[in-house]
Amino acid sequence: MVGVDDGADDGARLVATLQLTAIPGMARRGSTRLLVEAVRVAGDRRSSGIGAAMMRWVTDEVAPAIGASLVQLTSDAAREDAHRFYRRLGFADSHIGFKYRVPESGGATPSSNHTPTR
């Protein structure tokens, strides 16, 4: 989804995005999950209600229309403002996420992918 401001002084302007992926599952009795990614709102348009409206569209319209029983997303651990935003919309902190970066040239092992902490 993209949000465009048609009334921008310099023509139409992209002001918001989000990406949705329906994931059929085996868990939760085979229910479909709706994954939300790439939620972005232009800096000068934050706190204007665009993000909340997009997320309400996802939870209130898209998820029921496709039969999703769960809407899920991840957020970078450092983005505390985003976490407050999602909590205000009714999302719950429920999981810890992990990532594995696939090397471009191949040959990496799981241990070589780990960045040690000090």
PDB file of C-alpha atoms in Angstrom:
ATOM      1  CA  MET A   1       0.000   0.000   0.000  1.00  0.00           C
ATOM      2  CA  VAL A   2       1.192   3.499  -0.694  1.00  0.00           C
ATOM      3  CA  GLY A   3      -0.227   6.756   0.588  1.00  0.00           C
ATOM      4  CA  VAL A   4      -0.018   9.680  -1.799  1.00  0.00           C
ATOM      5  CA  ASP A   5      -0.695  13.341  -1.118  1.00  0.00           C
ATOM      6  CA  ASP A   6      -2.337  14.585  -4.322  1.00  0.00           C
ATOM      7  CA  GLY A   7      -2.509  18.108  -2.946  1.00  0.00           C
ATOM      8  CA  ALA A   8       1.237  18.577  -2.523  1.00  0.00           C
ATOM      9  CA  ASP A   9       2.502  21.903  -3.927  1.00  0.00           C
ATOM     10  CA  ASP A  10       4.938  20.153  -6.255  1.00  0.00           C
ATOM     11  CA  GLY A  11       2.522  17.484  -7.508  1.00  0.00           C
ATOM     12  CA  ALA A  12       1.635  14.098  -6.080  1.00  0.00           C
ATOM     13  CA  ARG A  13       3.973  13.008  -3.300  1.00  0.00           C
ATOM     14  CA  LEU A  14       4.470   9.602  -1.674  1.00  0.00           C
ATOM     15  CA  VAL A  15       3.873  10.040   2.068  1.00  0.00           C
ATOM     16  CA  ALA A  16       3.370   6.507   3.420  1.00  0.00           C
ATOM     17  CA  THR A  17       3.901   2.840   2.638  1.00  0.00           C
ATOM     18  CA  LEU A  18       3.278  -0.594   4.053  1.00  0.00           C
ATOM     19  CA  GLN A  19       3.650  -4.102   2.693  1.00  0.00           C
ATOM     20  CA  LEU A  20       1.275  -6.968   3.473  1.00  0.00           C
ATOM     21  CA  THR A  21       1.899 -10.677   3.100  1.00  0.00           C
ATOM     22  CA  ALA A  22      -0.733 -13.324   3.803  1.00  0.00           C
ATOM     23  CA  ILE A  23       0.906 -16.397   5.314  1.00  0.00           C
ATOM     24  CA  PRO A  24      -1.063 -19.645   5.353  1.00  0.00           C
ATOM     25  CA  GLY A  25      -0.004 -21.612   8.390  1.00  0.00           C
ATOM     26  CA  MET A  26       0.052 -24.927  10.119  1.00  0.00           C
ATOM     27  CA  ALA A  27      -0.029 -23.408  13.596  1.00  0.00           C
ATOM     28  CA  ARG A  28      -3.231 -22.104  15.182  1.00  0.00           C
ATOM     29  CA  ARG A  29      -5.305 -24.775  13.428  1.00  0.00           C
ATOM     30  CA  GLY A  30      -4.072 -23.768   9.986  1.00  0.00           C
ATOM     31  CA  SER A  31      -5.018 -20.138  10.329  1.00  0.00           C
ATOM     32  CA  THR A  32      -3.777 -17.413   8.033  1.00  0.00           C
ATOM     33  CA  ARG A  33      -1.545 -14.698   9.448  1.00  0.00           C
ATOM     34  CA  LEU A  34      -1.189 -11.268   7.929  1.00  0.00           C
ATOM     35  CA  LEU A  35       2.362  -9.952   8.104  1.00  0.00           C
ATOM     36  CA  VAL A  36       2.846  -6.170   8.052  1.00  0.00           C
ATOM     37  CA  GLU A  37       6.229  -4.846   6.931  1.00  0.00           C
ATOM     38  CA  ALA A  38       7.830  -1.652   5.635  1.00  0.00           C
ATOM     39  CA  VAL A  39       5.516   0.698   7.528  1.00  0.00           C
ATOM     40  CA  ARG A  40       6.862   4.136   6.693  1.00  0.00           C
ATOM     41  CA  VAL A  41       5.413   7.634   6.991  1.00  0.00           C
ATOM     42  CA  ALA A  42       7.247  10.715   5.721  1.00  0.00           C
ATOM     43  CA  GLY A  43       8.856  12.606   8.611  1.00  0.00           C
ATOM     44  CA  ASP A  44       6.819  15.756   8.071  1.00  0.00           C
ATOM     45  CA  ARG A  45       3.579  13.718   8.091  1.00  0.00           C
ATOM     46  CA  ARG A  46       4.168  11.727  11.294  1.00  0.00           C
ATOM     47  CA  SER A  47       1.614  12.268  14.085  1.00  0.00           C
ATOM     48  CA  SER A  48      -0.963  13.278  11.466  1.00  0.00           C
ATOM     49  CA  GLY A  49      -2.989  10.051  11.741  1.00  0.00           C
ATOM     50  CA  ILE A  50      -1.838   8.507   8.456  1.00  0.00           C
ATOM     51  CA  GLY A  51      -0.020   5.581  10.097  1.00  0.00           C
ATOM     52  CA  ALA A  52      -2.900   4.828  12.455  1.00  0.00           C
ATOM     53  CA  ALA A  53      -5.398   4.979   9.578  1.00  0.00           C
ATOM     54  CA  MET A  54      -3.299   2.564   7.513  1.00  0.00           C
ATOM     55  CA  MET A  55      -2.971   0.121  10.402  1.00  0.00           C
ATOM     56  CA  ARG A  56      -6.726   0.323  11.170  1.00  0.00           C
ATOM     57  CA  TRP A  57      -7.375  -0.471   7.501  1.00  0.00           C
ATOM     58  CA  VAL A  58      -5.148  -3.538   7.880  1.00  0.00           C
ATOM     59  CA  THR A  59      -6.769  -4.789  11.105  1.00  0.00           C
ATOM     60  CA  ASP A  60     -10.370  -3.782  10.413  1.00  0.00           C
ATOM     61  CA  GLU A  61     -10.678  -4.429   6.689  1.00  0.00           C
ATOM     62  CA  VAL A  62      -7.890  -6.446   5.107  1.00  0.00           C
ATOM     63  CA  ALA A  63      -7.378  -9.087   7.811  1.00  0.00           C
ATOM     64  CA  PRO A  64     -11.084 -10.018   8.055  1.00  0.00           C
ATOM     65  CA  ALA A  65     -11.474  -9.933   4.257  1.00  0.00           C
ATOM     66  CA  ILE A  66      -8.779 -12.571   3.777  1.00  0.00           C
ATOM     67  CA  GLY A  67      -9.761 -14.613   6.830  1.00  0.00           C
ATOM     68  CA  ALA A  68      -6.603 -13.845   8.816  1.00  0.00           C
ATOM     69  CA  SER A  69      -6.858 -14.675  12.498  1.00  0.00           C
ATOM     70  CA  LEU A  70      -3.709 -12.765  13.431  1.00  0.00           C
ATOM     71  CA  VAL A  71      -1.946  -9.616  12.252  1.00  0.00           C
ATOM     72  CA  GLN A  72       1.739  -9.621  13.100  1.00  0.00           C
ATOM     73  CA  LEU A  73       4.720  -7.355  12.610  1.00  0.00           C
ATOM     74  CA  THR A  74       8.235  -6.884  13.853  1.00  0.00           C
ATOM     75  CA  SER A  75       9.916  -3.649  14.785  1.00  0.00           C
ATOM     76  CA  ASP A  76      13.565  -2.839  15.337  1.00  0.00           C
ATOM     77  CA  ALA A  77      14.342  -3.081  19.051  1.00  0.00           C
ATOM     78  CA  ALA A  78      15.674   0.490  19.095  1.00  0.00           C
ATOM     79  CA  ARG A  79      12.475   2.077  17.695  1.00  0.00           C
ATOM     80  CA  GLU A  80      10.721   2.838  20.974  1.00  0.00           C
ATOM     81  CA  ASP A  81       8.388   5.453  19.443  1.00  0.00           C
ATOM     82  CA  ALA A  82       7.184   2.851  16.956  1.00  0.00           C
ATOM     83  CA  HIS A  83       6.614   0.360  19.781  1.00  0.00           C
ATOM     84  CA  ARG A  84       4.427   2.882  21.630  1.00  0.00           C
ATOM     85  CA  PHE A  85       2.515   3.519  18.395  1.00  0.00           C
ATOM     86  CA  TYR A  86       1.786  -0.193  17.854  1.00  0.00           C
ATOM     87  CA  ARG A  87       0.804  -0.704  21.504  1.00  0.00           C
ATOM     88  CA  ARG A  88      -1.670   2.214  21.261  1.00  0.00           C
ATOM     89  CA  LEU A  89      -3.251   0.405  18.311  1.00  0.00           C
ATOM     90  CA  GLY A  90      -3.713  -2.767  20.365  1.00  0.00           C
ATOM     91  CA  PHE A  91      -0.682  -4.790  19.283  1.00  0.00           C
ATOM     92  CA  ALA A  92       0.995  -6.785  22.057  1.00  0.00           C
ATOM     93  CA  ASP A  93       4.691  -7.454  22.622  1.00  0.00           C
ATOM     94  CA  SER A  94       4.640 -11.221  22.290  1.00  0.00           C
ATOM     95  CA  HIS A  95       7.837 -12.560  20.735  1.00  0.00           C
ATOM     96  CA  ILE A  96      11.548 -12.075  20.427  1.00  0.00           C
ATOM     97  CA  GLY A  97      12.730 -12.075  16.823  1.00  0.00           C
ATOM     98  CA  PHE A  98      15.871 -13.482  15.269  1.00  0.00           C
ATOM     99  CA  LYS A  99      17.544 -12.793  11.940  1.00  0.00           C
ATOM    100  CA  TYR A 100      20.005 -14.726   9.864  1.00  0.00           C
ATOM    101  CA  ARG A 101      21.773 -12.737   7.173  1.00  0.00           C
ATOM    102  CA  VAL A 102      22.478 -14.910   4.152  1.00  0.00           C
ATOM    103  CA  PRO A 103      25.940 -14.097   2.812  1.00  0.00           C
ATOM    104  CA  GLU A 104      26.087 -13.005  -0.823  1.00  0.00           C
ATOM    105  CA  SER A 105      29.116 -15.154  -1.662  1.00  0.00           C
ATOM    106  CA  GLY A 106      27.973 -18.221   0.280  1.00  0.00           C
ATOM    107  CA  GLY A 107      30.125 -20.384   2.470  1.00  0.00           C
ATOM    108  CA  ALA A 108      29.147 -18.891   5.813  1.00  0.00           C
ATOM    109  CA  THR A 109      28.273 -21.087   8.723  1.00  0.00           C
ATOM    110  CA  PRO A 110      25.880 -20.114  11.516  1.00  0.00           C
ATOM    111  CA  SER A 111      28.817 -19.388  13.828  1.00  0.00           C
ATOM    112  CA  SER A 112      30.424 -17.012  11.325  1.00  0.00           C
ATOM    113  CA  ASN A 113      27.125 -15.135  11.074  1.00  0.00           C
ATOM    114  CA  HIS A 114      27.072 -14.307  14.766  1.00  0.00           C
ATOM    115  CA  THR A 115      28.324 -10.930  15.897  1.00  0.00           C
ATOM    116  CA  PRO A 116      29.768 -11.347  19.387  1.00  0.00           C
ATOM    117  CA  THR A 117      28.724  -8.870  22.034  1.00  0.00           C
ATOM    118  CA  ARG A 118      31.254  -7.250  24.299  1.00  0.00           C
TER     119      ARG A 118
END
